[in-house]
Amino acid sequence: MFRWLLLFILVVPALEIGIFIWAGGYIGTWWVIGLIVITGIMGAALAKKQGLETLNQARTQMSYGQAPAEQIFDGICILIGAIVLLTPGFITDAIGFLLLFPVTRTPIKRWLRNVLQTMLDKGTITIFRR
């Protein structure tokens, strides 16, 4: 898992710089800067909206005495999506928006749940209960 994260941290910024240079030559520097600002504003607004909806759903689940497991995964995806949207770049923006839209977030949550279950089964991570 750490290898993939390290690869992501090294490769994605290099790709982002390449895309910035290409897009700046194709549509112009000011348009690229404008797109970065617009996606940042849109992403922040969407993250806030989705985060509040998820928080309200979690509160509702807890008021019925149920654990908000689904909302926890939603919250993790929304948090990661918001964080990557704060970093300038078109690749990270695409990843961020995929994590913020409920339609595209559902298969990602399913994958995340499978990864977590696999790690629990292998003993890579453990959960302690009191």
XYZ file of C-alpha atoms in Angstrom:
130
model
C 0.000 0.000 0.000
C 2.837 2.381 0.896
C 4.499 1.737 -2.485
C 1.376 2.852 -4.327
C 1.084 5.966 -2.188
C 4.732 6.841 -2.790
C 4.304 6.294 -6.528
C 1.191 8.486 -6.478
C 3.041 11.248 -4.606
C 5.950 11.183 -7.075
C 4.215 10.631 -10.407
C 1.041 12.728 -10.120
C 2.795 16.095 -9.559
C 5.033 15.459 -12.565
C 2.007 14.642 -14.707
C 0.179 17.713 -13.397
C 3.099 19.963 -14.380
C 3.132 18.422 -17.847
C -0.598 18.960 -18.259
C -0.276 22.569 -17.038
C 2.416 23.262 -19.623
C 0.440 21.570 -22.389
C -2.842 23.281 -21.457
C -1.117 26.646 -21.047
C 0.262 26.362 -24.571
C -3.063 25.164 -25.946
C -5.635 27.454 -24.251
C -3.421 30.030 -22.583
C -1.986 30.608 -19.153
C -4.837 32.771 -17.851
C -7.462 30.213 -18.863
C -5.548 27.510 -17.007
C -5.326 29.694 -13.897
C -9.036 30.491 -14.210
C -9.913 26.798 -14.492
C -7.851 26.029 -11.394
C -9.654 28.728 -9.416
C -13.110 27.709 -10.702
C -12.608 24.013 -9.924
C -11.350 24.958 -6.458
C -14.432 27.062 -5.725
C -16.821 24.468 -7.167
C -15.061 21.683 -5.294
C -15.200 23.522 -1.972
C -18.918 24.211 -2.390
C -19.659 20.617 -3.387
C -17.545 19.208 -0.538
C -19.377 21.393 1.963
C -22.788 20.364 0.613
C -21.962 16.656 0.497
C -20.271 16.769 3.904
C -23.269 18.384 5.570
C -25.670 15.920 3.936
C -23.535 13.013 5.126
C -23.337 14.463 8.638
C -27.124 14.846 8.767
C -27.597 11.267 7.545
C -25.181 10.029 10.211
C -27.079 11.919 12.896
C -30.329 10.390 11.682
C -28.836 6.889 11.754
C -27.516 7.423 15.282
C -30.855 8.793 16.485
C -32.388 5.449 15.442
C -29.678 3.641 17.408
C -27.839 2.404 14.297
C -24.156 2.754 13.530
C -23.569 5.138 10.595
C -21.136 2.789 8.794
C -22.114 3.911 5.296
C -21.837 7.562 6.263
C -18.371 6.987 7.716
C -17.158 5.702 4.352
C -18.920 8.623 2.656
C -17.193 11.025 5.026
C -13.768 9.501 4.342
C -14.314 9.778 0.582
C -15.574 13.361 0.870
C -12.614 14.349 3.046
C -10.094 12.830 0.634
C -11.932 14.404 -2.312
C -11.859 17.828 -0.674
C -8.162 17.511 0.137
C -7.148 16.568 -3.398
C -9.328 19.352 -4.783
C -7.275 21.824 -2.755
C -4.157 20.793 -4.648
C -3.960 22.512 -8.024
C -4.117 20.196 -10.994
C -6.480 18.591 -13.430
C -5.771 14.974 -12.437
C -6.290 15.644 -8.737
C -9.426 17.655 -9.536
C -10.834 14.714 -11.482
C -10.086 12.363 -8.578
C -11.604 14.841 -6.121
C -14.814 15.259 -8.085
C -15.125 11.470 -8.486
C -14.998 11.184 -4.708
C -17.523 13.977 -4.153
C -20.329 12.910 -6.495
C -22.510 10.222 -4.865
C -22.917 8.278 -8.119
C -19.182 7.821 -8.640
C -18.419 7.589 -4.933
C -20.483 4.395 -4.501
C -18.149 2.039 -6.437
C -15.136 3.681 -4.808
C -16.660 3.061 -1.368
C -17.288 -0.560 -2.315
C -13.645 -0.920 -3.381
C -12.442 0.797 -0.189
C -14.575 -1.520 1.931
C -13.139 -4.576 0.117
C -9.572 -3.329 0.628
C -10.240 -2.740 4.319
C -11.821 -6.190 4.713
C -8.857 -7.813 2.955
C -6.439 -5.988 5.247
C -8.433 -7.115 8.289
C -8.484 -10.717 7.038
C -4.718 -10.721 6.422
C -4.041 -9.149 9.801
C -2.359 -6.136 8.207
C -4.513 -3.911 10.388
C -6.379 -4.788 13.536
C -9.326 -3.273 15.311
C -9.362 -3.416 19.081
C -12.615 -3.498 20.964
C -12.980 -2.763 24.647
